[in-house]
Amino acid sequence: MKHVLDRPIWSALATRHLAFAEGDSLARRYRPSIVPFAATATDDAESLRALGKLLPPLESSILVQTDPIVLPAELSAVSTATLVQMTAGRPVQAVSDERVQRLTRDDAAEMLALASLTKPGPFTLEALSLGEFWGVKVDGRLAAMAGERMKQPGYCELSGVCTHPDFRGGGLARLLSLFVANRIMARGEIPYLHAYDSNAPAIALYESIGFRLRTTLNMAVVQRAG
């Protein structure tokens, strides 16, 4: 039996994030204004056809799953990569820091600017729809942030972890990762995250705070020809 995180996008869109989904029981995607993720229920021909019809021409979407990614004839892969998926199955170090503050829609533009600069992964002005984000500001500037993205029964993804180059080296990514992971665990959920398998510094950071490798996943950025 497949684990709920083996197809994390599908399992989120079919359960806790169904309200953000477009599509049907064969293929779904997040509304593109939120995040460019899509998935199929399985890799059977009917589901793949549904995915091909769901994605508009010239609009890129990201697929992530443990199984090799199979595409319908209408879609092609623009790029591919391998991700590690890590979970924290036991309590992580508790942290308390008065600098950490919840970010709101008033911070969205600055959050987007930070994400565009540091590229922690897909991020939009509507990212706050998916879960809480927390940050540290220095002299009024957003120095670092981290938050929640995909959610499945019993699980919540730690995502968007990034620090402005002017403030790196001060442990802010570690602080915010621990802070958000603790909040997820306080709800009785297991935090998990994704990183490129080539991103050794990020993987080392997450291992140092208690995350462990669960599996590797295939990722593809796909597009339908115009």
Coordinates of C-alpha atoms in Angstrom, one line a residue:
M1 CA 0.0 0.0 0.0
K2 CA 1.3 3.4 -1.0
H3 CA 2.3 5.9 1.8
V4 CA 0.3 9.1 1.8
L5 CA 3.5 11.1 1.1
D6 CA 4.5 9.1 -1.9
R7 CA 2.2 11.3 -4.0
P8 CA 2.2 14.4 -1.7
I9 CA 0.6 16.7 -4.2
W10 CA -2.3 14.4 -5.0
S11 CA -2.9 13.3 -1.4
A12 CA -3.0 17.0 -0.3
L13 CA -5.4 18.0 -3.1
A14 CA -7.6 15.0 -2.5
T15 CA -8.0 15.7 1.3
R16 CA -7.0 18.7 3.3
H17 CA -6.4 21.0 0.4
L18 CA -9.4 19.9 -1.7
A19 CA -10.8 23.5 -1.4
F20 CA -7.8 24.8 -3.4
A21 CA -8.1 22.1 -6.2
E22 CA -9.1 22.2 -9.8
G23 CA -9.9 18.9 -11.6
D24 CA -11.6 15.7 -10.6
S25 CA -10.9 12.2 -9.1
L26 CA -8.4 11.4 -11.9
A27 CA -6.2 14.5 -12.0
R28 CA -6.0 17.7 -9.9
R29 CA -4.0 20.9 -9.6
Y30 CA -3.8 23.8 -7.2
R31 CA -5.3 26.9 -8.5
P32 CA -2.3 28.4 -10.4
S33 CA -2.5 31.7 -8.4
I34 CA -1.6 29.7 -5.3
V35 CA 1.2 27.2 -6.4
P36 CA 1.9 25.5 -9.8
F37 CA 1.5 21.9 -8.5
A38 CA -0.5 19.1 -10.3
A39 CA -0.9 15.4 -9.8
T40 CA -2.8 12.3 -10.9
A41 CA -4.4 9.7 -8.7
T42 CA -2.5 7.0 -10.5
D43 CA -0.4 6.6 -13.7
D44 CA -3.1 4.8 -15.6
A45 CA -4.0 6.0 -19.1
E46 CA -7.3 7.6 -18.0
S47 CA -5.7 9.7 -15.3
L48 CA -2.9 10.8 -17.6
R49 CA -5.4 11.9 -20.2
A50 CA -7.2 13.9 -17.5
L51 CA -4.0 15.6 -16.6
G52 CA -3.3 16.5 -20.2
K53 CA -6.7 18.1 -20.5
L54 CA -6.4 19.9 -17.1
L55 CA -3.2 21.9 -17.8
P56 CA -3.6 24.9 -20.2
P57 CA -1.2 25.5 -23.1
L58 CA 2.2 27.1 -22.3
E59 CA 1.5 27.0 -18.5
S60 CA 4.1 25.1 -16.5
S61 CA 3.2 22.8 -13.6
I62 CA 5.2 20.7 -11.2
L63 CA 4.7 17.0 -10.6
V64 CA 6.3 15.2 -7.6
Q65 CA 6.0 11.5 -6.8
T66 CA 8.0 8.4 -5.8
D67 CA 7.1 6.5 -9.0
P68 CA 8.8 7.4 -12.3
I69 CA 6.9 10.3 -13.8
V70 CA 4.9 9.2 -16.9
L71 CA 3.4 11.9 -19.1
P72 CA 0.5 11.9 -21.6
A73 CA 1.4 12.8 -25.2
E74 CA 0.2 16.4 -24.8
L75 CA 2.7 17.2 -22.1
S76 CA 6.5 17.3 -22.1
A77 CA 9.1 17.7 -19.3
V78 CA 10.9 21.1 -19.3
S79 CA 13.2 20.0 -16.5
T80 CA 13.5 17.1 -14.0
A81 CA 15.2 16.6 -10.7
T82 CA 15.4 14.3 -7.7
L83 CA 14.2 15.4 -4.3
V84 CA 14.7 14.1 -0.8
Q85 CA 11.7 13.9 1.4
M86 CA 12.4 14.2 5.2
T87 CA 10.2 13.7 8.2
A88 CA 10.5 14.6 11.9
G89 CA 9.0 11.6 13.7
R90 CA 10.0 12.7 17.2
P91 CA 9.9 16.0 19.0
V92 CA 12.4 18.6 17.8
Q93 CA 14.2 21.1 20.0
A94 CA 11.7 23.7 21.4
V95 CA 12.6 27.3 20.7
S96 CA 11.4 30.6 21.9
D97 CA 12.6 33.9 20.4
E98 CA 10.7 37.2 20.6
R99 CA 12.0 38.1 17.2
V100 CA 9.8 35.5 15.5
Q101 CA 6.5 37.0 14.3
R102 CA 3.6 35.7 12.3
L103 CA 3.5 37.1 8.8
T104 CA 0.3 38.3 7.2
R105 CA -1.0 39.4 3.9
D106 CA 0.5 42.8 4.6
D107 CA 3.9 41.1 4.3
A108 CA 3.1 39.2 1.1
A109 CA 4.9 41.5 -1.3
E110 CA 8.1 41.4 0.8
M111 CA 7.8 37.6 1.2
L112 CA 7.5 37.2 -2.5
A113 CA 10.6 39.4 -3.0
L114 CA 12.6 37.4 -0.6
A115 CA 11.5 34.1 -2.2
S116 CA 12.3 35.4 -5.7
L117 CA 15.8 36.4 -4.5
T118 CA 16.6 33.2 -2.6
K119 CA 14.5 30.6 -4.6
P120 CA 13.4 28.2 -1.8
G121 CA 10.8 26.8 -4.2
P122 CA 7.6 27.9 -5.9
F123 CA 6.1 30.9 -4.0
T124 CA 3.2 33.2 -4.9
L125 CA 1.4 36.1 -3.2
E126 CA -1.4 33.6 -2.4
A127 CA 1.0 31.2 -0.5
L128 CA -0.5 32.3 2.8
S129 CA -3.8 30.6 1.8
L130 CA -2.1 27.2 2.5
G131 CA -0.9 27.8 6.0
E132 CA 0.9 30.0 8.5
F133 CA 4.2 31.7 7.8
W134 CA 6.6 33.1 10.3
G135 CA 9.5 35.4 9.9
V136 CA 12.2 37.5 11.6
K137 CA 12.6 41.2 10.7
V138 CA 15.7 43.2 11.2
D139 CA 15.3 47.0 11.2
G140 CA 12.0 46.6 9.5
R141 CA 13.3 44.3 6.8
L142 CA 12.2 40.7 6.3
A143 CA 15.4 38.8 7.0
A144 CA 14.1 35.2 7.0
M145 CA 10.9 33.2 6.8
A146 CA 9.5 29.7 7.0
G147 CA 6.0 28.3 6.8
E148 CA 3.5 25.6 5.9
R149 CA 2.5 24.4 2.4
M150 CA 1.0 21.0 1.5
K151 CA -1.2 19.2 4.1
Q152 CA -2.3 15.6 4.3
P153 CA -4.1 13.7 7.1
G154 CA -1.6 13.6 9.9
Y155 CA 1.1 15.6 8.0
C156 CA 2.1 19.1 7.2
E157 CA 4.9 20.3 4.9
L158 CA 7.5 22.7 6.2
S159 CA 8.3 25.0 3.3
G160 CA 9.5 28.4 2.1
V161 CA 12.6 28.4 4.4
C162 CA 14.9 31.2 3.3
T163 CA 17.2 33.9 4.6
H164 CA 18.2 37.1 2.9
P165 CA 21.9 37.1 1.9
D166 CA 22.5 40.1 4.1
F167 CA 21.5 38.1 7.2
R168 CA 22.9 34.6 6.5
G169 CA 25.1 33.0 9.1
G170 CA 23.0 34.0 12.1
G171 CA 21.0 30.8 12.5
L172 CA 17.7 32.3 11.3
A173 CA 16.8 29.3 9.0
R174 CA 17.5 26.9 11.8
L175 CA 15.4 29.0 14.3
L176 CA 12.4 29.3 12.0
S177 CA 12.5 25.7 10.8
L178 CA 12.4 24.5 14.5
F179 CA 9.7 27.1 15.3
V180 CA 7.4 26.0 12.5
A181 CA 8.1 22.3 13.1
N182 CA 7.2 22.6 16.7
R183 CA 3.9 24.4 15.8
I184 CA 3.0 21.5 13.4
M185 CA 3.8 18.9 16.1
A186 CA 1.7 20.8 18.7
R187 CA -1.3 20.1 16.5
G188 CA -0.5 16.4 16.6
E189 CA 0.8 16.3 13.0
I190 CA 4.2 15.1 11.6
P191 CA 6.3 17.8 9.8
Y192 CA 7.9 16.9 6.6
L193 CA 9.9 18.8 3.9
H194 CA 11.5 18.5 0.5
A195 CA 14.9 19.5 -0.7
Y196 CA 16.9 18.9 -3.9
D197 CA 19.1 15.8 -3.3
S198 CA 22.1 17.9 -4.4
N199 CA 21.5 20.6 -1.7
A200 CA 23.8 19.2 0.9
P201 CA 23.9 22.3 3.2
A202 CA 20.1 22.3 3.5
I203 CA 19.9 18.5 4.1
A204 CA 22.6 18.8 6.8
L205 CA 20.7 21.6 8.5
Y206 CA 17.5 19.6 8.6
E207 CA 19.3 16.5 9.8
S208 CA 20.8 18.6 12.6
I209 CA 17.4 19.6 13.9
G210 CA 15.9 16.1 13.8
F211 CA 14.6 15.4 10.3
R212 CA 15.4 12.1 8.7
L213 CA 15.2 10.8 5.1
R214 CA 12.0 9.1 4.4
T215 CA 12.3 8.6 0.6
T216 CA 13.5 10.1 -2.6
L217 CA 11.0 11.5 -5.2
N218 CA 11.0 12.4 -8.8
M219 CA 10.1 15.9 -9.8
A220 CA 9.3 17.2 -13.3
V221 CA 8.3 20.7 -14.5
V222 CA 5.9 20.0 -17.3
Q223 CA 4.3 22.0 -20.0
R224 CA 1.6 21.5 -22.6
A225 CA 2.6 22.7 -26.1
G226 CA 0.7 25.7 -27.4

